[in-house]
mmCIF file of C-alpha atoms in Angstrom:
data_model
loop_
_atom_site.group_PDB
_atom_site.id
_atom_site.type_symbol
_atom_site.label_atom_id
_atom_site.label_comp_id
_atom_site.label_asym_id
_atom_site.label_seq_id
_atom_site.Cartn_x
_atom_site.Cartn_y
_atom_site.Cartn_z
ATOM 1 C CA MET A 1 -21.656 -17.433 -24.526
ATOM 2 C CA ASP A 2 -21.686 -14.252 -26.645
ATOM 3 C CA TYR A 3 -18.225 -12.925 -25.819
ATOM 4 C CA THR A 4 -18.540 -9.940 -28.132
ATOM 5 C CA ALA A 5 -21.712 -8.825 -26.359
ATOM 6 C CA LYS A 6 -19.915 -9.038 -23.010
ATOM 7 C CA LEU A 7 -17.108 -6.850 -24.335
ATOM 8 C CA ASP A 8 -19.625 -4.371 -25.762
ATOM 9 C CA LYS A 9 -21.363 -4.101 -22.382
ATOM 10 C CA ALA A 10 -18.110 -3.615 -20.494
ATOM 11 C CA LEU A 11 -17.016 -0.818 -22.834
ATOM 12 C CA ASN A 12 -20.464 0.776 -23.003
ATOM 13 C CA ASP A 13 -20.572 0.923 -19.200
ATOM 14 C CA LEU A 14 -17.402 3.006 -19.247
ATOM 15 C CA HIS A 15 -18.804 5.318 -21.932
ATOM 16 C CA GLU A 16 -22.070 5.841 -20.035
ATOM 17 C CA GLU A 17 -20.238 6.682 -16.823
ATOM 18 C CA GLY A 18 -17.917 9.091 -18.635
ATOM 19 C CA ARG A 19 -14.906 6.978 -17.620
ATOM 20 C CA TYR A 20 -13.843 5.655 -21.016
ATOM 21 C CA ARG A 21 -10.138 6.420 -21.426
ATOM 22 C CA THR A 22 -9.058 8.122 -24.616
ATOM 23 C CA PHE A 23 -5.409 8.012 -25.640
ATOM 24 C CA ILE A 24 -4.136 11.273 -27.113
ATOM 25 C CA ASP A 25 -1.499 10.683 -29.779
ATOM 26 C CA ILE A 26 1.269 13.212 -29.264
ATOM 27 C CA GLU A 27 4.738 13.691 -30.644
ATOM 28 C CA ARG A 28 7.185 15.278 -28.240
ATOM 29 C CA LYS A 29 9.697 17.638 -29.815
ATOM 30 C CA ASN A 30 13.270 17.257 -28.613
ATOM 31 C CA GLY A 31 14.506 20.515 -27.150
ATOM 32 C CA GLN A 32 11.043 22.084 -27.133
ATOM 33 C CA PHE A 33 9.253 20.261 -24.308
ATOM 34 C CA PRO A 34 6.595 20.958 -22.964
ATOM 35 C CA HIS A 35 5.598 21.838 -26.519
ATOM 36 C CA ALA A 36 4.480 18.899 -28.639
ATOM 37 C CA THR A 37 2.288 18.016 -31.603
ATOM 38 C CA TRP A 38 -1.160 16.454 -31.310
ATOM 39 C CA CYS A 39 -1.642 13.947 -34.125
ATOM 40 C CA LYS A 40 -5.420 13.964 -34.577
ATOM 41 C CA PRO A 41 -7.464 10.942 -35.706
ATOM 42 C CA ASP A 42 -8.286 12.696 -38.993
ATOM 43 C CA GLY A 43 -4.602 12.931 -39.855
ATOM 44 C CA SER A 44 -4.220 16.648 -39.131
ATOM 45 C CA GLU A 45 -1.826 18.067 -36.563
ATOM 46 C CA GLN A 46 -2.071 20.765 -33.890
ATOM 47 C CA PRO A 47 0.632 22.271 -31.675
ATOM 48 C CA ILE A 48 -0.053 21.729 -27.981
ATOM 49 C CA THR A 49 1.506 22.294 -24.570
ATOM 50 C CA VAL A 50 1.711 19.235 -22.300
ATOM 51 C CA TRP A 51 0.586 19.983 -18.730
ATOM 52 C CA CYS A 52 0.098 16.460 -17.393
ATOM 53 C CA GLY A 53 3.378 14.687 -18.134
ATOM 54 C CA ASN A 54 5.519 12.907 -15.573
ATOM 55 C CA ASP A 55 8.795 14.184 -17.055
ATOM 56 C CA TYR A 56 8.759 16.557 -14.096
ATOM 57 C CA LEU A 57 12.117 18.221 -14.697
ATOM 58 C CA GLY A 58 12.393 17.963 -18.474
ATOM 59 C CA MET A 59 15.224 15.436 -18.173
ATOM 60 C CA GLY A 60 13.839 13.499 -21.125
ATOM 61 C CA GLN A 61 15.464 16.107 -23.378
ATOM 62 C CA ASN A 62 18.571 16.859 -21.298
ATOM 63 C CA PRO A 63 21.695 16.739 -23.531
ATOM 64 C CA VAL A 64 23.652 14.765 -20.923
ATOM 65 C CA VAL A 65 21.000 12.032 -20.941
ATOM 66 C CA LEU A 66 20.684 11.951 -24.721
ATOM 67 C CA ALA A 67 24.457 11.774 -25.195
ATOM 68 C CA ALA A 68 24.707 8.799 -22.831
ATOM 69 C CA MET A 69 21.951 6.995 -24.695
ATOM 70 C CA HIS A 70 23.479 7.661 -28.118
ATOM 71 C CA GLU A 71 26.852 6.420 -26.881
ATOM 72 C CA ALA A 72 25.324 3.200 -25.547
ATOM 73 C CA ILE A 73 23.439 2.538 -28.780
ATOM 74 C CA GLU A 74 26.577 3.019 -30.830
ATOM 75 C CA ALA A 75 28.546 0.757 -28.515
ATOM 76 C CA THR A 76 26.059 -2.082 -27.950
ATOM 77 C CA GLY A 77 23.077 -1.820 -30.302
ATOM 78 C CA ALA A 78 19.403 -1.828 -29.336
ATOM 79 C CA GLY A 79 18.280 -4.531 -26.914
ATOM 80 C CA SER A 80 19.902 -6.207 -23.936
ATOM 81 C CA GLY A 81 19.572 -9.674 -25.447
ATOM 82 C CA GLY A 82 17.972 -11.463 -22.517
ATOM 83 C CA THR A 83 16.969 -11.562 -18.890
ATOM 84 C CA ARG A 84 19.418 -10.354 -16.272
ATOM 85 C CA ASN A 85 20.301 -13.980 -15.542
ATOM 86 C CA ILE A 86 20.780 -14.981 -19.189
ATOM 87 C CA SER A 87 23.036 -12.530 -21.041
ATOM 88 C CA GLY A 88 21.018 -9.411 -20.145
ATOM 89 C CA THR A 89 23.307 -7.877 -17.509
ATOM 90 C CA THR A 90 25.650 -5.268 -18.968
ATOM 91 C CA VAL A 91 28.057 -2.681 -17.653
ATOM 92 C CA TYR A 92 25.259 -0.132 -18.110
ATOM 93 C CA HIS A 93 22.890 -2.003 -15.784
ATOM 94 C CA LYS A 94 25.588 -2.347 -13.133
ATOM 95 C CA ARG A 95 26.491 1.329 -13.464
ATOM 96 C CA LEU A 96 22.850 2.338 -13.013
ATOM 97 C CA GLU A 97 22.442 0.145 -9.941
ATOM 98 C CA ALA A 98 25.608 1.624 -8.440
ATOM 99 C CA GLU A 99 24.290 5.164 -9.028
ATOM 100 C CA LEU A 100 20.976 4.285 -7.379
ATOM 101 C CA ALA A 101 22.584 2.580 -4.384
ATOM 102 C CA ASP A 102 24.768 5.645 -3.888
ATOM 103 C CA LEU A 103 21.769 7.946 -4.294
ATOM 104 C CA HIS A 104 19.893 6.263 -1.446
ATOM 105 C CA GLN A 105 22.982 5.407 0.620
ATOM 106 C CA LYS A 106 22.127 1.713 0.523
ATOM 107 C CA GLU A 107 24.439 -1.227 -0.065
ATOM 108 C CA GLU A 108 22.817 -2.202 -3.350
ATOM 109 C CA ALA A 109 20.013 -1.473 -5.793
ATOM 110 C CA LEU A 110 18.101 -3.738 -8.156
ATOM 111 C CA VAL A 111 16.723 -2.431 -11.465
ATOM 112 C CA PHE A 112 13.401 -3.585 -12.938
ATOM 113 C CA THR A 113 11.640 -2.670 -16.184
ATOM 114 C CA SER A 114 9.251 -0.359 -14.284
ATOM 115 C CA ALA A 115 8.494 0.802 -10.757
ATOM 116 C CA TYR A 116 5.151 -1.020 -11.040
ATOM 117 C CA ILE A 117 6.984 -4.305 -11.596
ATOM 118 C CA ALA A 118 9.481 -3.454 -8.847
ATOM 119 C CA ASN A 119 6.659 -2.927 -6.331
ATOM 120 C CA ASP A 120 4.634 -5.923 -7.452
ATOM 121 C CA ALA A 121 7.577 -8.307 -7.660
ATOM 122 C CA THR A 122 9.144 -7.263 -4.364
ATOM 123 C CA LEU A 123 6.011 -7.138 -2.224
ATOM 124 C CA SER A 124 4.719 -10.430 -3.623
ATOM 125 C CA THR A 125 8.062 -12.120 -2.921
ATOM 126 C CA LEU A 126 8.719 -10.973 0.640
ATOM 127 C CA PRO A 127 6.445 -13.587 2.310
ATOM 128 C CA LYS A 128 8.555 -16.287 0.660
ATOM 129 C CA LEU A 129 11.584 -14.837 2.432
ATOM 130 C CA PHE A 130 9.854 -14.174 5.756
ATOM 131 C CA PRO A 131 7.239 -16.917 6.350
ATOM 132 C CA GLY A 132 4.252 -15.618 8.277
ATOM 133 C CA LEU A 133 4.955 -12.007 7.213
ATOM 134 C CA ILE A 134 2.136 -9.532 7.842
ATOM 135 C CA ILE A 135 2.132 -6.527 5.518
ATOM 136 C CA TYR A 136 0.503 -3.318 6.767
ATOM 137 C CA SER A 137 -0.418 -1.235 3.714
ATOM 138 C CA ASP A 138 -1.776 2.326 3.511
ATOM 139 C CA GLU A 139 -5.229 2.256 1.918
ATOM 140 C CA LEU A 140 -4.186 4.771 -0.762
ATOM 141 C CA ASN A 141 -1.032 2.975 -1.835
ATOM 142 C CA HIS A 142 -0.444 2.717 -5.573
ATOM 143 C CA ALA A 143 -2.107 -0.072 -7.562
ATOM 144 C CA SER A 144 1.266 -1.789 -7.999
ATOM 145 C CA MET A 145 1.722 -2.043 -4.230
ATOM 146 C CA ILE A 146 -1.853 -3.223 -3.749
ATOM 147 C CA GLU A 147 -1.369 -5.909 -6.394
ATOM 148 C CA GLY A 148 1.889 -7.116 -4.873
ATOM 149 C CA VAL A 149 0.356 -7.320 -1.399
ATOM 150 C CA ARG A 150 -2.862 -8.901 -2.693
ATOM 151 C CA ARG A 151 -1.281 -11.828 -4.492
ATOM 152 C CA ASN A 152 1.607 -12.655 -2.195
ATOM 153 C CA GLY A 153 -0.375 -15.249 -0.268
ATOM 154 C CA GLY A 154 0.530 -13.732 3.089
ATOM 155 C CA ALA A 155 -1.443 -11.839 5.696
ATOM 156 C CA LYS A 156 -2.272 -8.192 5.075
ATOM 157 C CA ARG A 157 -3.744 -5.317 7.035
ATOM 158 C CA ILE A 158 -4.986 -2.152 5.347
ATOM 159 C CA PHE A 159 -4.699 0.931 7.563
ATOM 160 C CA LYS A 160 -6.499 4.229 7.048
ATOM 161 C CA HIS A 161 -4.615 6.705 4.910
ATOM 162 C CA ASN A 162 -1.767 8.336 6.850
ATOM 163 C CA ASP A 163 -3.513 7.302 10.099
ATOM 164 C CA VAL A 164 -0.753 6.393 12.552
ATOM 165 C CA ALA A 165 -3.231 5.584 15.337
ATOM 166 C CA ASP A 166 -5.106 3.108 13.143
ATOM 167 C CA LEU A 167 -1.841 1.447 12.160
ATOM 168 C CA ARG A 168 -0.784 1.215 15.804
ATOM 169 C CA ALA A 169 -4.069 -0.493 16.698
ATOM 170 C CA LYS A 170 -3.581 -3.057 13.952
ATOM 171 C CA LEU A 171 0.020 -3.722 14.977
ATOM 172 C CA GLU A 172 -1.019 -4.167 18.612
ATOM 173 C CA ALA A 173 -3.713 -6.670 17.624
ATOM 174 C CA ASP A 174 -1.269 -9.047 15.922
ATOM 175 C CA ASP A 175 1.193 -11.604 17.261
ATOM 176 C CA PRO A 176 4.209 -9.628 18.529
ATOM 177 C CA ASP A 177 6.536 -12.366 17.262
ATOM 178 C CA ALA A 178 5.205 -12.382 13.686
ATOM 179 C CA PRO A 179 7.430 -10.752 11.043
ATOM 180 C CA LYS A 180 5.953 -7.461 9.883
ATOM 181 C CA LEU A 181 6.389 -4.862 7.141
ATOM 182 C CA ILE A 182 4.847 -1.377 6.834
ATOM 183 C CA ALA A 183 4.340 -0.270 3.210
ATOM 184 C CA PHE A 184 3.600 3.359 2.345
ATOM 185 C CA GLU A 185 4.428 6.200 -0.041
ATOM 186 C CA SER A 186 6.319 9.436 0.458
ATOM 187 C CA ILE A 187 4.031 11.442 -1.867
ATOM 188 C CA TYR A 188 0.599 10.233 -2.898
ATOM 189 C CA SER A 189 0.330 11.327 -6.491
ATOM 190 C CA MET A 190 -3.373 12.097 -6.847
ATOM 191 C CA ASP A 191 -3.724 14.510 -3.891
ATOM 192 C CA GLY A 192 -0.053 15.375 -3.519
ATOM 193 C CA ASP A 193 0.020 14.739 0.234
ATOM 194 C CA PHE A 194 3.023 13.425 2.148
ATOM 195 C CA GLY A 195 3.234 10.246 4.184
ATOM 196 C CA PRO A 196 4.146 10.594 7.907
ATOM 197 C CA ILE A 197 7.481 8.881 7.378
ATOM 198 C CA LYS A 198 9.037 9.549 10.788
ATOM 199 C CA GLU A 199 5.974 8.388 12.697
ATOM 200 C CA LEU A 200 5.723 5.226 10.601
ATOM 201 C CA CYS A 201 9.402 4.491 11.177
ATOM 202 C CA ASP A 202 8.894 4.995 14.917
ATOM 203 C CA LEU A 203 6.107 2.406 14.884
ATOM 204 C CA ALA A 204 8.286 0.042 12.873
ATOM 205 C CA ASP A 205 11.028 0.323 15.484
ATOM 206 C CA GLU A 206 8.558 -0.204 18.317
ATOM 207 C CA PHE A 207 6.940 -3.288 16.778
ATOM 208 C CA GLY A 208 9.987 -4.780 15.053
ATOM 209 C CA ALA A 209 8.701 -4.195 11.510
ATOM 210 C CA LEU A 210 10.505 -3.617 8.231
ATOM 211 C CA THR A 211 9.746 -0.412 6.325
ATOM 212 C CA TYR A 212 8.968 -0.156 2.600
ATOM 213 C CA ILE A 213 8.565 3.245 0.952
ATOM 214 C CA ASP A 214 7.489 4.150 -2.574
ATOM 215 C CA GLU A 215 9.338 7.355 -3.561
ATOM 216 C CA VAL A 216 8.255 7.274 -7.209
ATOM 217 C CA HIS A 217 6.862 10.818 -7.243
ATOM 218 C CA ALA A 218 9.731 12.195 -5.154
ATOM 219 C CA VAL A 219 13.022 10.804 -6.462
ATOM 220 C CA GLY A 220 14.953 13.425 -8.388
ATOM 221 C CA MET A 221 12.799 16.207 -6.930
ATOM 222 C CA TYR A 222 13.275 16.243 -3.154
ATOM 223 C CA GLY A 223 16.340 16.085 -0.943
ATOM 224 C CA PRO A 224 19.794 17.644 -1.404
ATOM 225 C CA ARG A 225 20.744 15.078 -4.072
ATOM 226 C CA GLY A 226 17.242 14.156 -5.242
ATOM 227 C CA ALA A 227 16.904 10.915 -3.290
ATOM 228 C CA GLY A 228 13.372 11.804 -2.209
ATOM 229 C CA VAL A 229 11.389 12.952 0.792
ATOM 230 C CA ALA A 230 13.123 10.484 3.117
ATOM 231 C CA GLU A 231 16.444 12.125 2.230
ATOM 232 C CA ARG A 232 14.966 15.616 2.646
ATOM 233 C CA ASP A 233 13.750 14.688 6.131
ATOM 234 C CA GLY A 234 16.946 12.847 7.139
ATOM 235 C CA LEU A 235 15.162 9.485 7.378
ATOM 236 C CA MET A 236 16.662 7.363 4.585
ATOM 237 C CA HIS A 237 18.694 5.279 7.004
ATOM 238 C CA ARG A 238 15.471 4.206 8.728
ATOM 239 C CA ILE A 239 13.917 2.768 5.558
ATOM 240 C CA ASP A 240 14.677 -0.875 4.756
ATOM 241 C CA ILE A 241 13.465 -0.933 1.145
ATOM 242 C CA ILE A 242 13.133 2.135 -1.096
ATOM 243 C CA ASN A 243 11.221 1.903 -4.368
ATOM 244 C CA GLY A 244 11.733 4.475 -7.108
ATOM 245 C CA THR A 245 11.452 5.112 -10.832
ATOM 246 C CA MET A 246 13.552 6.458 -13.685
ATOM 247 C CA ALA A 247 10.419 7.255 -15.731
ATOM 248 C CA LYS A 248 9.346 10.478 -14.031
ATOM 249 C CA ALA A 249 11.844 13.072 -12.755
ATOM 250 C CA TYR A 250 14.721 11.183 -14.393
ATOM 251 C CA GLY A 251 12.947 11.324 -17.754
ATOM 252 C CA VAL A 252 13.756 7.832 -19.037
ATOM 253 C CA MET A 253 12.268 4.445 -18.055
ATOM 254 C CA GLY A 254 12.556 1.701 -15.460
ATOM 255 C CA GLY A 255 12.083 1.120 -11.755
ATOM 256 C CA TYR A 256 14.158 -0.160 -8.867
ATOM 257 C CA ILE A 257 14.507 -0.994 -5.227
ATOM 258 C CA ALA A 258 17.423 0.058 -3.026
ATOM 259 C CA ALA A 259 18.152 -1.913 0.140
ATOM 260 C CA SER A 260 20.769 -4.032 1.885
ATOM 261 C CA ALA A 261 22.925 -6.312 -0.232
ATOM 262 C CA LYS A 262 21.237 -9.391 1.224
ATOM 263 C CA MET A 263 17.733 -8.037 0.615
ATOM 264 C CA CYS A 264 18.511 -7.218 -3.025
ATOM 265 C CA ASP A 265 20.176 -10.600 -3.503
ATOM 266 C CA ALA A 266 17.151 -12.409 -2.092
ATOM 267 C CA ILE A 267 14.653 -10.487 -4.251
ATOM 268 C CA ARG A 268 16.896 -11.026 -7.286
ATOM 269 C CA SER A 269 16.953 -14.746 -6.564
ATOM 270 C CA TYR A 270 13.286 -15.349 -5.722
ATOM 271 C CA ALA A 271 11.106 -12.771 -7.553
ATOM 272 C CA PRO A 272 9.619 -14.121 -10.819
ATOM 273 C CA GLY A 273 8.966 -10.564 -11.951
ATOM 274 C CA PHE A 274 12.707 -10.001 -11.978
ATOM 275 C CA ILE A 275 13.982 -13.422 -12.981
ATOM 276 C CA PHE A 276 11.822 -13.946 -16.079
ATOM 277 C CA THR A 277 11.741 -10.420 -17.540
ATOM 278 C CA THR A 278 14.034 -9.194 -20.302
ATOM 279 C CA SER A 279 16.265 -6.471 -18.900
ATOM 280 C CA LEU A 280 16.151 -2.827 -19.914
ATOM 281 C CA PRO A 281 17.939 -1.944 -23.172
ATOM 282 C CA PRO A 282 21.482 -0.742 -22.425
ATOM 283 C CA ALA A 283 20.716 2.701 -23.879
ATOM 284 C CA ILE A 284 17.836 3.137 -21.408
ATOM 285 C CA ALA A 285 20.046 2.088 -18.496
ATOM 286 C CA ALA A 286 22.804 4.432 -19.679
ATOM 287 C CA GLY A 287 20.429 7.378 -19.990
ATOM 288 C CA ALA A 288 18.907 6.702 -16.572
ATOM 289 C CA ALA A 289 22.340 6.476 -14.919
ATOM 290 C CA ALA A 290 23.380 9.770 -16.519
ATOM 291 C CA SER A 291 20.160 11.429 -15.351
ATOM 292 C CA VAL A 292 20.530 10.198 -11.763
ATOM 293 C CA ALA A 293 24.144 11.365 -11.649
ATOM 294 C CA PHE A 294 23.266 14.760 -13.154
ATOM 295 C CA LEU A 295 20.462 15.509 -10.708
ATOM 296 C CA LYS A 296 22.622 14.637 -7.708
ATOM 297 C CA THR A 297 24.588 17.827 -8.334
ATOM 298 C CA ASN A 298 21.982 20.134 -9.912
ATOM 299 C CA PRO A 299 19.555 21.183 -7.173
ATOM 300 C CA GLU A 300 18.545 24.333 -9.087
ATOM 301 C CA LEU A 301 16.161 22.263 -11.225
ATOM 302 C CA ARG A 302 14.421 21.018 -8.079
ATOM 303 C CA GLU A 303 14.179 24.565 -6.747
ATOM 304 C CA LYS A 304 12.706 25.869 -10.010
ATOM 305 C CA HIS A 305 10.245 23.000 -10.084
ATOM 306 C CA GLN A 306 8.914 23.813 -6.617
ATOM 307 C CA GLU A 307 8.727 27.496 -7.539
ATOM 308 C CA GLN A 308 6.637 26.759 -10.641
ATOM 309 C CA ALA A 309 4.240 24.549 -8.686
ATOM 310 C CA ALA A 310 3.792 27.233 -6.016
ATOM 311 C CA ILE A 311 3.102 29.913 -8.639
ATOM 312 C CA LEU A 312 0.483 27.813 -10.425
ATOM 313 C CA LYS A 313 -1.277 26.955 -7.169
ATOM 314 C CA LEU A 314 -1.333 30.613 -6.131
ATOM 315 C CA ARG A 315 -2.775 31.750 -9.447
ATOM 316 C CA LEU A 316 -5.453 29.039 -9.545
ATOM 317 C CA LYS A 317 -6.423 29.779 -5.956
ATOM 318 C CA GLY A 318 -6.746 33.428 -6.961
ATOM 319 C CA LEU A 319 -9.425 32.371 -9.449
ATOM 320 C CA GLY A 320 -11.276 30.426 -6.782
ATOM 321 C CA MET A 321 -10.367 27.060 -8.265
ATOM 322 C CA PRO A 322 -10.968 24.103 -5.904
ATOM 323 C CA ILE A 323 -7.389 22.841 -5.792
ATOM 324 C CA ILE A 324 -5.792 20.494 -3.281
ATOM 325 C CA ASP A 325 -2.565 21.880 -1.824
ATOM 326 C CA HIS A 326 -0.476 19.757 0.518
ATOM 327 C CA GLY A 327 2.753 21.593 -0.273
ATOM 328 C CA SER A 328 4.048 19.178 -2.914
ATOM 329 C CA HIS A 329 4.534 19.677 -6.652
ATOM 330 C CA ILE A 330 1.212 17.987 -7.522
ATOM 331 C CA VAL A 331 -1.558 20.426 -8.565
ATOM 332 C CA PRO A 332 -4.987 18.705 -8.619
ATOM 333 C CA VAL A 333 -8.088 20.758 -9.531
ATOM 334 C CA ILE A 334 -11.246 18.986 -8.400
ATOM 335 C CA VAL A 335 -14.140 18.909 -10.879
ATOM 336 C CA GLY A 336 -16.158 16.208 -9.137
ATOM 337 C CA ASP A 337 -17.923 14.695 -12.142
ATOM 338 C CA PRO A 338 -16.446 12.363 -14.769
ATOM 339 C CA VAL A 339 -18.415 13.805 -17.691
ATOM 340 C CA HIS A 340 -17.512 17.408 -16.822
ATOM 341 C CA THR A 341 -13.885 16.435 -16.260
ATOM 342 C CA LYS A 342 -13.645 14.806 -19.685
ATOM 343 C CA LYS A 343 -15.426 17.773 -21.299
ATOM 344 C CA LEU A 344 -13.028 20.251 -19.713
ATOM 345 C CA SER A 345 -10.055 18.187 -20.833
ATOM 346 C CA ASP A 346 -11.400 17.980 -24.395
ATOM 347 C CA MET A 347 -12.070 21.713 -24.605
ATOM 348 C CA MET A 348 -8.657 22.586 -23.176
ATOM 349 C CA LEU A 349 -7.046 20.479 -25.894
ATOM 350 C CA GLU A 350 -9.236 21.427 -28.860
ATOM 351 C CA SER A 351 -9.754 25.142 -28.179
ATOM 352 C CA TYR A 352 -6.599 26.126 -26.324
ATOM 353 C CA GLY A 353 -3.962 23.558 -27.313
ATOM 354 C CA ILE A 354 -3.423 22.576 -23.671
ATOM 355 C CA TYR A 355 -3.194 18.876 -22.889
ATOM 356 C CA VAL A 356 -4.250 17.737 -19.426
ATOM 357 C CA GLN A 357 -5.660 14.236 -19.035
ATOM 358 C CA PRO A 358 -8.870 13.729 -16.984
ATOM 359 C CA ILE A 359 -8.399 11.626 -13.840
ATOM 360 C CA ASN A 360 -11.452 9.534 -13.011
ATOM 361 C CA PHE A 361 -12.484 6.497 -10.942
ATOM 362 C CA PRO A 362 -10.911 4.041 -10.126
ATOM 363 C CA THR A 363 -7.710 6.113 -10.052
ATOM 364 C CA VAL A 364 -9.479 8.503 -7.659
ATOM 365 C CA PRO A 365 -12.712 8.037 -5.642
ATOM 366 C CA ARG A 366 -16.011 8.850 -7.326
ATOM 367 C CA GLY A 367 -16.981 12.465 -6.784
ATOM 368 C CA THR A 368 -13.341 13.612 -6.738
ATOM 369 C CA GLU A 369 -12.678 13.470 -10.488
ATOM 370 C CA ARG A 370 -10.057 16.018 -11.393
ATOM 371 C CA LEU A 371 -7.601 17.638 -13.743
ATOM 372 C CA ARG A 372 -4.074 17.060 -12.459
ATOM 373 C CA PHE A 373 -1.432 19.553 -13.567
ATOM 374 C CA THR A 374 2.304 18.904 -13.384
ATOM 375 C CA PRO A 375 4.220 22.181 -13.821
ATOM 376 C CA SER A 376 7.929 21.893 -14.558
ATOM 377 C CA PRO A 377 11.001 24.128 -14.864
ATOM 378 C CA VAL A 378 10.413 24.253 -18.635
ATOM 379 C CA HIS A 379 6.881 25.676 -18.325
ATOM 380 C CA GLY A 380 7.603 29.386 -18.687
ATOM 381 C CA PRO A 381 5.485 32.505 -17.988
ATOM 382 C CA ARG A 382 3.859 32.326 -21.430
ATOM 383 C CA GLU A 383 2.693 28.746 -20.903
ATOM 384 C CA MET A 384 1.539 29.561 -17.367
ATOM 385 C CA ASP A 385 -0.475 32.595 -18.533
ATOM 386 C CA ALA A 386 -2.142 30.563 -21.279
ATOM 387 C CA LEU A 387 -3.130 27.790 -18.863
ATOM 388 C CA VAL A 388 -4.563 30.108 -16.206
ATOM 389 C CA SER A 389 -6.511 32.092 -18.820
ATOM 390 C CA ALA A 390 -7.961 28.921 -20.343
ATOM 391 C CA MET A 391 -8.993 27.518 -16.962
ATOM 392 C CA ASP A 392 -10.683 30.789 -16.036
ATOM 393 C CA ALA A 393 -12.659 30.920 -19.290
ATOM 394 C CA LEU A 394 -13.696 27.260 -19.329
ATOM 395 C CA TRP A 395 -14.645 27.189 -15.641
ATOM 396 C CA SER A 396 -17.065 30.025 -16.351
ATOM 397 C CA HIS A 397 -18.261 28.442 -19.609
ATOM 398 C CA CYS A 398 -19.128 25.202 -17.790
ATOM 399 C CA ALA A 399 -20.689 27.122 -14.857
ATOM 400 C CA LEU A 400 -18.583 25.267 -12.295
ATOM 401 C CA ASN A 401 -18.386 26.406 -8.681
ATOM 402 C CA ARG A 402 -15.607 28.609 -7.412
ATOM 403 C CA ALA A 403 -14.435 29.121 -3.853
ATOM 404 C CA GLU A 404 -15.390 32.314 -2.063
ATOM 405 C CA LEU A 405 -12.443 34.695 -2.160
ATOM 406 C CA ALA A 406 -11.504 36.718 0.906
ATOM 407 C CA GLY A 407 -11.663 40.507 0.626
#
């Protein structure tokens, strides 16, 4: 077996399809985000503006967060020293879990090293706790949810995206006495559409199912205290397990679930992805706790964030750009071809100093390749003007289609 040849073919296939992923080396500048420095392969540097980051509210440079992290480093050093079970549980981890439980009005929360691990570990463990469990999963759920459902050894049903009727039909077709769980997201990050949370909760009540929601792209940004779309819509109490992250709106790192005390205890006790993983460094936990606490009482950042997203959508629509607008903060511009998408991304970076990563298959379906912009409260009028001008010029340069404008 020529293993090198196999690797060459696998990588060449990606290059030929225009789907090879290129990592852009950037250096964020504390206090200046979204401005950063692009460290080029030839050793030179170029100032850039980041338009595709997940630090949605700029909390990664918030002084309150940085102070908490510095304090924790000075007090405890760098790492946690072990798994949560073996010396890796500190006052900072417990403080973070208390903040998260309070945020979602649940009895407890359980912190993982990432939201991916939290989804995977929890969903793959639930059939051990509820033998015969059937998981009903939205077809566009995140890869971490798909992986957890796929490898849990239990029964699964995939329902059409946001299709309540299709889910009902699948629930009706199964044993009414079998334990069930409906897994879905509040905001689907590639199109920016919302899940029908109330309707899914109604079905769960009707068929005796548990509910599992991924609020990764909503925590910190929606609801009076930033607990997500379920809080905004007054539905948090109807969700059994809430998954979230500290790596996006909260600007740090880590993931979690929030649920009943017994549910968290069971996952903590049975999930290998929790048991055998070194815990977050105390400084990370301290920074995340400070960020969660800060955003509970600072709704003006959420309001500014929504305002910026609305402005960018309006301006891109005015240019006839084919954007998807479901009313969330996600701003996808559909290019529809992986090669063109990569070319646009490269030209934006090299000619205009604007960094937006191309999104290609398998993250999105073929033919829907896109540039996905994430405006934030720290993207000001100057940055917005530069982005809109660059998109206008490059769209014309590449002879891409525009929508017909009324009037």
